[in-house]
CSV table of C-alpha atoms in Angstrom, one decimal:
chain,number,residue,atom,x,y,z
A,1,ASN,CA,0.0,0.0,0.0
A,2,ASN,CA,1.7,3.2,-1.2
A,3,ASN,CA,-0.2,5.3,1.4
A,4,ASN,CA,1.2,3.3,4.2
A,5,ASN,CA,4.7,3.5,3.0
A,6,LYS,CA,4.5,7.3,2.9
A,7,GLN,CA,3.3,7.5,6.5
A,8,GLN,CA,6.1,5.7,8.1
A,9,PRO,CA,9.5,7.1,9.2
A,10,PRO,CA,12.3,5.6,7.1
A,11,HIS,CA,13.3,2.7,9.4
A,12,ASP,CA,13.6,0.0,6.8
A,13,GLY,CA,15.5,-2.8,8.5
A,14,GLY,CA,19.0,-4.0,8.4
A,15,ASN,CA,22.3,-3.4,10.3
A,16,LYS,CA,21.4,-4.5,13.8
A,17,GLY,CA,24.1,-4.0,16.4
A,18,ASN,CA,25.5,-0.7,15.1
A,19,ASN,CA,23.6,1.4,17.6
A,20,LYS,CA,26.4,1.6,20.1
A,21,LEU,CA,29.0,2.2,17.5
A,22,VAL,CA,27.2,5.2,16.0
A,23,GLU,CA,26.6,6.7,19.5
A,24,GLU,CA,30.3,6.4,20.2
A,25,LEU,CA,31.0,8.2,16.8
A,26,LEU,CA,28.6,10.9,17.8
A,27,ASP,CA,30.3,11.4,21.1
A,28,ARG,CA,33.7,11.6,19.4
A,29,MET,CA,32.3,14.2,17.0
A,30,ILE,CA,31.0,16.3,19.9
A,31,ASP,CA,34.3,16.0,21.8
A,32,MET,CA,36.4,17.0,18.7
A,33,TYR,CA,34.2,20.0,18.0
A,34,LYS,CA,34.0,21.2,21.5
A,35,SER,CA,37.8,20.9,22.0
A,36,GLY,CA,38.4,22.9,18.8
A,37,LYS,CA,40.3,20.1,17.1
A,38,ASN,CA,38.0,20.0,14.1
A,39,ASP,CA,35.3,22.5,13.2
A,40,ARG,CA,34.0,20.4,10.3
A,41,VAL,CA,32.7,17.6,12.5
A,42,LYS,CA,30.1,19.7,14.3
A,43,PRO,CA,27.0,17.4,14.8
A,44,ASP,CA,23.8,18.9,13.6
A,45,THR,CA,20.1,17.8,13.4
A,46,VAL,CA,20.8,15.6,10.4
A,47,THR,CA,23.6,13.8,12.4
A,48,TYR,CA,21.3,13.1,15.3
A,49,ASN,CA,18.5,11.9,13.0
A,50,ALA,CA,20.9,9.5,11.4
A,51,VAL,CA,21.8,8.0,14.9
A,52,LEU,CA,18.0,7.8,15.7
A,53,LYS,CA,17.5,5.9,12.4
A,54,VAL,CA,20.1,3.3,13.4
A,55,TRP,CA,18.5,2.9,16.8
A,56,GLY,CA,15.2,2.3,15.0
A,57,LYS,CA,16.7,-0.4,12.9
A,58,SER,CA,18.4,-2.1,15.8
A,59,GLY,CA,15.4,-3.9,17.3
A,60,HIS,CA,17.0,-3.3,20.7
A,61,PRO,CA,14.5,-3.2,23.6
A,62,LYS,CA,16.1,0.1,24.8
A,63,SER,CA,15.9,1.8,21.5
A,64,GLY,CA,13.0,4.0,22.6
A,65,GLU,CA,14.8,4.9,25.9
A,66,ARG,CA,18.1,5.7,24.1
A,67,SER,CA,16.2,7.7,21.4
A,68,GLU,CA,14.5,9.8,24.1
A,69,ALA,CA,17.9,10.5,25.7
A,70,LEU,CA,19.3,11.7,22.4
A,71,LEU,CA,16.3,14.0,22.0
A,72,ASP,CA,16.8,15.4,25.5
A,73,LYS,CA,20.5,16.0,24.7
A,74,MET,CA,19.6,17.9,21.5
A,75,LEU,CA,17.1,20.1,23.4
A,76,GLN,CA,19.5,20.8,26.2
A,77,LEU,CA,22.3,21.8,23.8
A,78,TYR,CA,19.9,24.0,21.9
A,79,GLU,CA,18.7,25.7,25.1
A,80,GLU,CA,22.3,26.2,26.3
A,81,THR,CA,23.8,27.5,23.0
A,82,GLY,CA,20.8,28.7,21.0
A,83,ASP,CA,22.5,27.0,18.0
A,84,SER,CA,19.7,26.5,15.4
A,85,ASP,CA,21.8,23.8,13.7
A,86,ILE,CA,20.9,21.4,16.4
A,87,ILE,CA,17.2,22.1,16.9
A,88,PRO,CA,15.1,18.9,16.7
A,89,ASP,CA,12.8,18.8,13.7
A,90,GLU,CA,9.7,16.8,12.6
A,91,VAL,CA,12.0,13.9,11.6
A,92,THR,CA,13.6,13.9,15.0
A,93,PHE,CA,10.4,13.7,17.0
A,94,ASN,CA,8.7,11.3,14.7
A,95,SER,CA,11.7,9.0,14.7
A,96,VAL,CA,11.8,9.0,18.5
A,97,ILE,CA,8.0,8.3,18.7
A,98,HIS,CA,8.4,5.5,16.2
A,99,ASN,CA,11.3,4.0,18.1
A,100,ILE,CA,9.3,4.1,21.4
A,101,ALA,CA,6.3,2.5,19.6
A,102,ASN,CA,8.5,-0.4,18.4
A,103,SER,CA,10.4,-1.0,21.6
A,104,HIS,CA,7.8,-3.5,22.9
A,105,VAL,CA,8.1,-2.0,26.4
A,106,ARG,CA,4.9,-2.2,28.5
A,107,ASP,CA,4.5,1.6,28.9
A,108,SER,CA,5.5,2.5,25.3
A,109,PRO,CA,2.1,3.8,24.3
A,110,GLN,CA,2.0,6.2,27.3
A,111,ARG,CA,5.6,7.3,26.7
A,112,ALA,CA,4.8,7.9,23.0
A,113,MET,CA,1.7,9.9,23.9
A,114,ARG,CA,3.6,12.0,26.5
A,115,LEU,CA,6.3,12.8,23.8
A,116,LEU,CA,3.6,13.8,21.3
A,117,GLU,CA,2.1,16.2,23.9
A,118,ARG,CA,5.6,17.5,24.8
A,119,MET,CA,6.3,18.2,21.1
A,120,ASP,CA,3.0,20.1,20.9
A,121,GLN,CA,3.8,22.2,24.0
A,122,LEU,CA,7.3,23.0,22.7
A,123,TYR,CA,5.9,24.1,19.4
A,124,GLU,CA,3.2,26.3,21.0
A,125,SER,CA,5.8,27.9,23.2
A,126,GLY,CA,7.8,28.8,20.2
A,127,LEU,CA,10.9,26.8,21.2
A,128,ILE,CA,10.8,24.6,18.2
A,129,LYS,CA,9.4,24.9,14.7
A,130,ALA,CA,8.3,21.3,14.4
A,131,ARG,CA,4.7,20.6,15.3
A,132,PRO,CA,3.0,17.2,15.4
A,133,ASP,CA,1.8,16.0,12.0
A,134,ILE,CA,-0.1,12.9,10.9
A,135,ILE,CA,3.0,10.8,11.0
A,136,SER,CA,3.4,11.7,14.7
A,137,TYR,CA,-0.1,10.7,15.5
A,138,ASN,CA,0.0,7.6,13.5
A,139,SER,CA,3.1,6.5,15.3
A,140,VAL,CA,1.3,6.9,18.6
A,141,LEU,CA,-1.7,5.0,17.3
A,142,ASN,CA,0.7,2.3,16.3
A,143,ALA,CA,2.2,2.2,19.8
A,144,PHE,CA,-1.3,1.5,21.2
A,145,ALA,CA,-2.1,-1.0,18.5
A,146,LYS,CA,1.1,-3.0,19.1
A,147,SER,CA,0.7,-3.1,22.9
A,148,GLY,CA,-2.3,-5.4,22.5
A,149,GLY,CA,-5.5,-5.8,24.5
A,150,PRO,CA,-9.0,-4.1,24.3
A,151,GLN,CA,-8.0,-1.2,26.5
A,152,SER,CA,-5.2,-0.2,24.2
A,153,ALA,CA,-7.5,-0.6,21.2
A,154,SER,CA,-10.0,1.6,23.0
A,155,ARG,CA,-7.3,4.3,23.7
A,156,ALA,CA,-6.2,4.2,20.1
A,157,GLU,CA,-9.8,4.8,18.9
A,158,GLU,CA,-10.2,7.6,21.4
A,159,LEU,CA,-7.2,9.4,20.0
A,160,LEU,CA,-8.6,8.9,16.5
A,161,ASP,CA,-11.9,10.4,17.6
A,162,THR,CA,-10.0,13.4,19.1
A,163,LEU,CA,-8.4,14.1,15.7
A,164,GLU,CA,-11.8,13.8,13.9
A,165,ALA,CA,-13.4,16.1,16.5
A,166,ARG,CA,-10.8,18.8,15.8
A,167,VAL,CA,-11.4,18.5,12.1
A,168,MET,CA,-15.1,19.0,12.7
A,169,TYR,CA,-14.5,21.9,15.0
A,170,ASN,CA,-12.3,23.7,12.5
A,171,ASN,CA,-14.8,23.1,9.7
A,172,ASP,CA,-17.5,24.6,11.9
A,173,ASP,CA,-15.3,27.6,12.7
A,174,ASP,CA,-14.5,28.1,9.0
A,175,ASP,CA,-18.2,28.6,8.3
A,176,ALA,CA,-18.6,30.9,11.4
A,177,ASP,CA,-15.5,33.1,11.0
A,178,ALA,CA,-15.4,33.6,7.2
A,179,ASP,CA,-15.7,37.3,6.4
A,180,ASN,CA,-17.4,38.9,3.4
A,181,ASN,CA,-14.4,38.1,1.2
A,182,GLY,CA,-14.6,34.5,2.2
A,183,ARG,CA,-11.3,34.6,4.2
A,184,SER,CA,-11.0,33.0,7.6
A,185,ARG,CA,-10.0,35.3,10.5
A,186,ARG,CA,-9.1,32.4,12.8
A,187,ARG,CA,-5.9,31.7,14.6
A,188,ARG,CA,-6.7,28.3,15.9
A,189,ARG,CA,-5.1,25.0,16.7
A,190,HIS,CA,-3.8,23.2,13.6
A,191,ALA,CA,-6.2,20.4,12.7
A,192,ILE,CA,-4.6,17.2,11.6
A,193,ARG,CA,-6.8,15.0,9.3
A,194,PRO,CA,-6.6,11.3,10.0
A,195,ASP,CA,-5.9,9.3,6.8
A,196,VAL,CA,-6.5,5.7,5.7
A,197,TYR,CA,-3.4,4.6,7.6
A,198,SER,CA,-4.7,6.1,10.8
A,199,TYR,CA,-7.9,4.1,10.5
A,200,ASN,CA,-6.1,0.9,9.4
A,201,ILE,CA,-4.0,1.1,12.6
A,202,VAL,CA,-7.0,1.3,14.9
A,203,ILE,CA,-8.8,-1.4,12.9
A,204,SER,CA,-5.7,-3.6,13.4
A,205,ALA,CA,-5.8,-2.9,17.1
A,206,TRP,CA,-9.4,-4.2,17.3
A,207,SER,CA,-8.6,-7.1,14.9
A,208,ASN,CA,-5.8,-8.3,17.2
A,209,CYS,CA,-8.3,-8.4,20.1
A,210,GLY,CA,-10.7,-10.4,17.9
A,211,ASP,CA,-13.4,-7.6,18.2
A,212,ALA,CA,-14.6,-7.8,14.6
A,213,ASN,CA,-17.7,-5.6,15.3
A,214,LYS,CA,-15.5,-2.7,16.3
A,215,ALA,CA,-13.4,-3.2,13.2
A,216,VAL,CA,-16.5,-3.3,11.0
A,217,ALA,CA,-17.8,-0.1,12.6
A,218,LEU,CA,-14.6,1.7,11.6
A,219,LEU,CA,-14.8,0.4,8.1
A,220,ASP,CA,-18.4,1.7,7.9
A,221,ARG,CA,-17.2,5.1,9.2
A,222,MET,CA,-14.5,5.2,6.5
A,223,THR,CA,-17.0,4.4,3.8
A,224,ALA,CA,-19.4,7.1,5.0
A,225,LEU,CA,-16.6,9.7,5.2
A,226,THR,CA,-15.5,8.7,1.7
A,227,ASN,CA,-19.0,9.3,0.4
A,228,GLU,CA,-18.9,12.8,2.0
A,229,GLY,CA,-15.8,13.6,0.0
A,230,ARG,CA,-13.0,12.5,2.4
A,231,ALA,CA,-11.1,10.6,-0.3
A,232,HIS,CA,-8.0,10.3,1.9
A,233,VAL,CA,-9.8,7.9,4.2
A,234,LYS,CA,-11.2,5.6,1.5
A,235,PRO,CA,-10.8,2.0,2.6
A,236,ASP,CA,-8.1,0.1,0.7
A,237,ALA,CA,-7.1,-3.6,0.4
A,238,THR,CA,-5.2,-3.3,3.8
A,239,THR,CA,-8.4,-2.1,5.4
A,240,TYR,CA,-10.5,-4.9,4.1
A,241,ASN,CA,-7.9,-7.6,4.8
A,242,THR,CA,-7.5,-6.3,8.4
A,243,VAL,CA,-11.3,-6.6,9.0
A,244,LEU,CA,-11.2,-10.1,7.5
A,245,HIS,CA,-8.4,-10.9,10.0
A,246,ALA,CA,-10.7,-9.6,12.7
A,247,TRP,CA,-13.4,-12.1,11.7
A,248,SER,CA,-10.8,-14.9,11.5
A,249,GLN,CA,-10.0,-14.1,15.2
A,250,SER,CA,-13.6,-13.7,16.3
A,251,SER,CA,-15.5,-16.0,18.6
A,252,ASP,CA,-18.7,-15.2,16.7
A,253,ARG,CA,-20.1,-18.5,15.5
A,254,ASN,CA,-21.1,-16.8,12.2
A,255,ALA,CA,-17.6,-15.2,11.7
A,256,PRO,CA,-16.7,-17.4,8.6
A,257,VAL,CA,-19.9,-16.4,6.8
A,258,LYS,CA,-19.4,-12.7,7.6
A,259,ALA,CA,-15.8,-12.9,6.4
A,260,LEU,CA,-17.0,-14.6,3.2
A,261,GLY,CA,-19.6,-11.9,2.8
A,262,LEU,CA,-17.0,-9.1,3.1
A,263,LEU,CA,-14.8,-10.9,0.5
A,264,GLU,CA,-17.7,-11.0,-1.9
A,265,ILE,CA,-18.1,-7.2,-1.4
A,266,MET,CA,-14.4,-6.7,-2.2
A,267,LEU,CA,-14.8,-8.8,-5.4
A,268,ARG,CA,-17.9,-6.9,-6.5
A,269,LEU,CA,-16.2,-3.5,-5.8
A,270,HIS,CA,-13.2,-4.6,-7.8
A,271,GLU,CA,-15.3,-5.8,-10.7
A,272,GLY,CA,-17.1,-2.5,-10.6
A,273,GLY,CA,-13.8,-0.7,-11.1
A,274,ASP,CA,-12.8,0.1,-7.5
A,275,ARG,CA,-9.1,-0.8,-7.5
A,276,SER,CA,-8.6,0.2,-3.9
A,277,ALA,CA,-10.7,-2.8,-2.8
A,278,ASN,CA,-8.7,-5.3,-4.8
A,279,PRO,CA,-8.7,-8.7,-2.9
A,280,ASP,CA,-5.5,-10.8,-3.0
A,281,VAL,CA,-4.2,-14.2,-1.9
A,282,MET,CA,-4.2,-12.9,1.7
A,283,SER,CA,-7.9,-12.1,1.5
A,284,PHE,CA,-8.7,-15.7,0.5
A,285,THR,CA,-6.3,-17.2,2.9
A,286,THR,CA,-7.8,-15.2,5.8
A,287,VAL,CA,-11.4,-16.3,5.0
A,288,ILE,CA,-10.2,-19.9,4.7
A,289,ASN,CA,-8.6,-19.6,8.2
A,290,ALA,CA,-11.9,-18.2,9.5
A,291,PHE,CA,-13.6,-21.4,8.3
A,292,SER,CA,-10.8,-23.7,9.6
A,293,LYS,CA,-11.2,-22.3,13.1
A,294,SER,CA,-15.0,-22.7,13.1
A,295,LYS,CA,-17.4,-25.6,13.7
A,296,PHE,CA,-19.1,-25.1,10.3
A,297,PRO,CA,-20.0,-28.4,8.6
A,298,ARG,CA,-18.2,-29.2,5.3
A,299,LYS,CA,-15.6,-26.5,6.1
A,300,ALA,CA,-12.9,-28.5,4.2
A,301,ARG,CA,-15.0,-28.4,1.1
A,302,GLN,CA,-15.6,-24.6,1.5
A,303,ALA,CA,-11.9,-24.1,1.9
A,304,ARG,CA,-11.1,-26.2,-1.2
A,305,ASP,CA,-13.7,-24.3,-3.2
A,306,LEU,CA,-12.2,-20.9,-2.2
A,307,LEU,CA,-8.8,-22.1,-3.2
A,308,ARG,CA,-10.2,-23.2,-6.6
A,309,ARG,CA,-11.9,-19.9,-7.1
A,310,MET,CA,-8.8,-18.0,-6.3
A,311,LYS,CA,-6.7,-20.1,-8.7
A,312,SER,CA,-9.3,-19.5,-11.4
A,313,LEU,CA,-9.1,-15.7,-11.0
A,314,TYR,CA,-5.3,-16.0,-11.3
A,315,GLU,CA,-5.1,-18.5,-14.2
A,316,GLU,CA,-8.1,-17.5,-16.3
A,317,LYS,CA,-8.4,-13.8,-15.6
A,318,GLY,CA,-4.7,-13.0,-15.0
A,319,GLN,CA,-5.2,-11.4,-11.6
A,320,GLU,CA,-1.6,-11.6,-10.3
A,321,ARG,CA,-2.6,-10.7,-6.8
A,322,MET,CA,-4.4,-14.1,-6.7
A,323,LYS,CA,-1.3,-16.1,-7.3
A,324,PRO,CA,-1.4,-19.1,-4.9
A,325,ASN,CA,1.3,-19.5,-2.2
A,326,VAL,CA,2.1,-22.0,0.4
A,327,PHE,CA,0.1,-20.2,3.0
A,328,VAL,CA,-3.2,-20.6,1.3
A,329,TYR,CA,-2.5,-24.4,0.8
A,330,ALA,CA,-1.6,-24.7,4.4
A,331,ALA,CA,-4.9,-23.0,5.4
A,332,VAL,CA,-6.9,-25.5,3.4
A,333,LEU,CA,-4.9,-28.4,5.0
A,334,ASN,CA,-5.6,-26.9,8.4
A,335,ALA,CA,-9.3,-26.8,7.6
A,336,CYS,CA,-9.1,-30.5,6.8
A,337,ALA,CA,-7.0,-31.3,9.8
A,338,TYR,CA,-9.6,-29.8,12.2
A,339,THR,CA,-12.7,-31.3,10.6
A,340,PHE,CA,-15.0,-33.0,13.1
A,341,GLY,CA,-18.5,-34.4,12.8
A,342,ARG,CA,-19.9,-37.3,10.8
A,343,GLU,CA,-17.8,-40.0,9.2
A,344,GLU,CA,-18.7,-39.0,5.7
A,345,GLU,CA,-17.6,-35.4,6.4
A,346,LYS,CA,-14.3,-36.6,7.8
A,347,GLU,CA,-13.8,-38.9,4.7
A,348,GLU,CA,-14.4,-36.0,2.4
A,349,ALA,CA,-11.9,-33.9,4.4
A,350,LEU,CA,-9.3,-36.6,4.2
A,351,LYS,CA,-9.8,-36.8,0.4
A,352,ILE,CA,-9.5,-33.1,0.1
A,353,GLY,CA,-6.5,-33.0,2.3
A,354,ILE,CA,-4.6,-35.7,0.3
A,355,GLU,CA,-5.4,-33.9,-3.0
A,356,THR,CA,-4.4,-30.5,-1.6
A,357,TYR,CA,-1.1,-31.9,-0.2
A,358,GLU,CA,-0.2,-33.6,-3.5
A,359,GLU,CA,-1.0,-30.5,-5.5
A,360,LEU,CA,1.2,-28.5,-3.2
A,361,GLN,CA,4.0,-31.0,-3.6
A,362,SER,CA,3.8,-30.6,-7.4
A,363,LEU,CA,4.3,-26.8,-7.3
A,364,SER,CA,7.9,-26.8,-6.3
A,365,SER,CA,8.9,-26.1,-9.9
A,366,LEU,CA,6.9,-22.9,-9.7
A,367,GLY,CA,8.8,-21.8,-6.5
A,368,ILE,CA,6.0,-22.8,-4.1
A,369,GLU,CA,7.7,-25.0,-1.5
A,370,THR,CA,5.9,-26.9,1.3
A,371,ASN,CA,6.6,-25.4,4.7
A,372,HIS,CA,6.6,-26.8,8.2
A,373,VAL,CA,3.0,-25.7,8.8
A,374,ALA,CA,1.7,-27.4,5.7
A,375,TYR,CA,3.7,-30.6,6.6
A,376,GLY,CA,2.4,-30.5,10.2
A,377,SER,CA,-1.2,-30.0,9.1
A,378,PHE,CA,-1.0,-32.9,6.6
A,379,LEU,CA,0.4,-35.2,9.3
A,380,ARG,CA,-2.5,-34.2,11.5
A,381,VAL,CA,-4.9,-34.9,8.6
A,382,CYS,CA,-3.5,-38.4,8.3
A,383,ARG,CA,-3.3,-39.3,12.0
A,384,ARG,CA,-6.8,-38.0,12.7
A,385,LEU,CA,-8.8,-39.0,9.6
A,386,MET,CA,-7.2,-42.3,8.6
A,387,PRO,CA,-7.8,-45.6,10.2
A,388,GLU,CA,-4.8,-46.9,12.2
A,389,ASP,CA,-3.5,-49.2,9.5
A,390,SER,CA,-0.6,-49.7,7.2
A,391,ARG,CA,-1.9,-47.1,4.7
A,392,ARG,CA,-1.9,-44.5,7.4
A,393,ASN,CA,1.7,-45.4,8.4
A,394,HIS,CA,2.8,-45.2,4.8
A,395,PHE,CA,1.4,-41.7,4.3
A,396,ILE,CA,2.8,-40.3,7.5
A,397,THR,CA,6.3,-42.0,6.9
A,398,ARG,CA,6.5,-40.7,3.4
A,399,ALA,CA,5.4,-37.2,4.3
A,400,PHE,CA,7.9,-37.0,7.2
A,401,LYS,CA,10.8,-38.2,5.1
A,402,GLN,CA,10.0,-35.6,2.5
A,403,CYS,CA,9.8,-33.0,5.3
A,404,CYS,CA,13.2,-34.0,6.6
A,405,SER,CA,14.6,-33.8,3.0
A,406,ASP,CA,13.2,-30.3,2.7
A,407,GLY,CA,14.6,-29.1,6.0
A,408,GLN,CA,11.1,-28.3,7.4
A,409,VAL,CA,11.0,-30.3,10.6
A,410,GLY,CA,9.5,-27.7,13.0
A,411,GLU,CA,7.9,-28.1,16.4
A,412,TYR,CA,4.4,-28.5,14.8
A,413,VAL,CA,5.7,-31.4,12.8
A,414,LEU,CA,7.2,-33.1,15.9
A,415,LYS,CA,4.0,-32.5,17.8
A,416,GLN,CA,2.0,-34.4,15.2
A,417,LEU,CA,4.5,-37.2,15.1
A,418,ARG,CA,4.5,-37.6,18.9
A,419,ALA,CA,0.8,-38.3,18.7
A,420,VAL,CA,1.6,-41.5,16.8
A,421,PRO,CA,4.0,-43.2,19.3
A,422,LYS,CA,5.0,-46.2,17.3
A,423,LEU,CA,6.0,-44.2,14.2
A,424,TYR,CA,7.6,-41.6,16.4
A,425,ALA,CA,9.8,-44.2,18.0
A,426,THR,CA,10.6,-45.8,14.6
A,427,LEU,CA,11.4,-42.6,12.7
A,428,LEU,CA,13.3,-40.8,15.4
A,429,GLN,CA,14.9,-43.9,17.1
A,430,ALA,CA,18.4,-42.6,16.6
A,431,TYR,CA,17.6,-39.4,18.4
A,432,ILE,CA,15.6,-40.6,21.4
A,433,VAL,CA,17.6,-40.8,24.6
A,434,ASP,CA,16.3,-42.6,27.7
A,435,GLY,CA,12.7,-42.3,26.4
A,436,GLY,CA,12.8,-38.5,26.4
A,437,GLU,CA,11.3,-36.2,23.8
A,438,VAL,CA,13.3,-35.2,20.8
A,439,SER,CA,14.1,-31.5,20.5
A,440,TYR,CA,15.8,-29.3,17.8
A,441,ARG,CA,19.1,-29.9,19.4
A,442,ASP,CA,18.9,-33.6,18.8
A,443,LEU,CA,18.1,-33.4,15.1
A,444,PRO,CA,20.4,-32.9,12.1
A,445,GLU,CA,20.6,-29.3,11.0
A,446,SER,CA,19.6,-30.4,7.5
A,447,TRP,CA,16.2,-31.5,8.8
A,448,THR,CA,15.4,-28.1,10.4
A,449,CYS,CA,17.4,-25.6,8.4
A,450,ASN,CA,14.4,-24.2,6.4
A,451,VAL,CA,11.9,-23.7,9.2
A,452,LYS,CA,11.3,-19.9,8.9
A,453,ASP,CA,9.7,-19.1,12.3
A,454,LYS,CA,12.2,-21.2,14.3
A,455,ARG,CA,13.9,-19.1,16.9
A,456,ARG,CA,16.7,-21.3,18.1
A,457,LYS,CA,18.4,-20.0,21.2
A,458,TRP,CA,21.2,-22.5,21.0
A,459,LYS,CA,24.2,-23.2,18.9
A,460,SER,CA,25.7,-26.7,18.9
A,461,ASP,CA,29.2,-26.9,20.5
A,462,GLU,CA,29.7,-30.3,18.9
A,463,PRO,CA,31.5,-30.7,15.6
A,464,VAL,CA,29.2,-31.7,12.9
A,465,GLY,CA,30.7,-35.1,12.7
A,466,LYS,CA,29.8,-35.8,16.3
A,467,ARG,CA,26.1,-34.9,16.1
A,468,ARG,CA,24.2,-38.0,17.2
A,469,ASN,CA,23.7,-40.6,14.5
A,470,GLU,CA,23.0,-38.1,11.8
A,471,ARG,CA,21.0,-39.7,9.0
A,472,SER,CA,19.4,-38.6,5.8
A,473,TYR,CA,15.9,-39.2,4.4
A,474,SER,CA,16.7,-37.6,1.1
């Protein structure tokens, strides 16, 4: 979403661990300049902003705290010297607020809000020329959204409502204060108009709480404002996908149907020429996830049909955003794996699960590789929906060996294998010690190397040749 990219300070990843180094360089520059050794290394606002950017990239839990300290240093130096070269600007404040919001500290929303208010006070007092803008407010909204919980979502919406109220107030005053020449005589508080990114952040906050009704209410408000001429808050694909996510997290028993209904609205809007509502593979995957988490009958069939519909839009109508990926296949497998009910329904889910898995396996030439979630879901399909016989053992063994060959043995895969004790003992015999459970540390690196979400907190001290009985299933 181009709108979203414009709203965020330029903290675009990379180069972790350089934060201490750049602060040391900054201190050296300050010392060299103050001592008179080198006039050309005088730090200015751009210098400090560069250091703040590095802290933003670092991912360090104290990035917000250190960023605030740098801002305080800038303000102190400016007050002591009156040197305008070091006065904090919009980039400075927005970077610090952004770093606080992403520091994942419990009180980060409150700290971000206090800094926003401080920025406003410094501007009103005339000490700085930078006043809060929409990026400042969106960064604070983001801090509330990331902190999680309904209370934080509520605070985020309150801040959004405050911005909207100021816009309304200024609009009313424009009508009341305009003189005969149509010019406004006002000197009032600068009104900042929320944009689509502001609304998307608050919708995301409610989505993460699973409160789909709150998310839908904001979507409806955006649509109404758009109809009144506020084009900058027109819902986009991110808006719709975030509301779909809210339904996928909702405990509402009709959540899948409501998610599907919203997807149909997106498709109709797109067909009518509204490019901003363009659904994509994530839209379909999210609706499938909503069904997989539900108790709806025939949910495996519904998931399969949604996958087929999406593929048709990609293959027959050339809609590139509908290009299938491993996540949509994993979602269908998950719907099959969590199918309950009558035997005929479970038999259908088993058939769909096998067909989906085999189709996914055939797509490696197109760059779609089966991941650990898909393997784990298929193993669950087999162990839950197949009779305990040689056919079941064959499917599980074959899938596990392929999983090892692909380096996709994650915890979800091991969990499914543990639920079949005999196969678990047979397939992992070389790695089981004293009847204990097998962990990542016990497995060959080649079995686990491609698990994307694996956060290993260990490194083997053993030479590769001494890892326990390393074997290959390739």
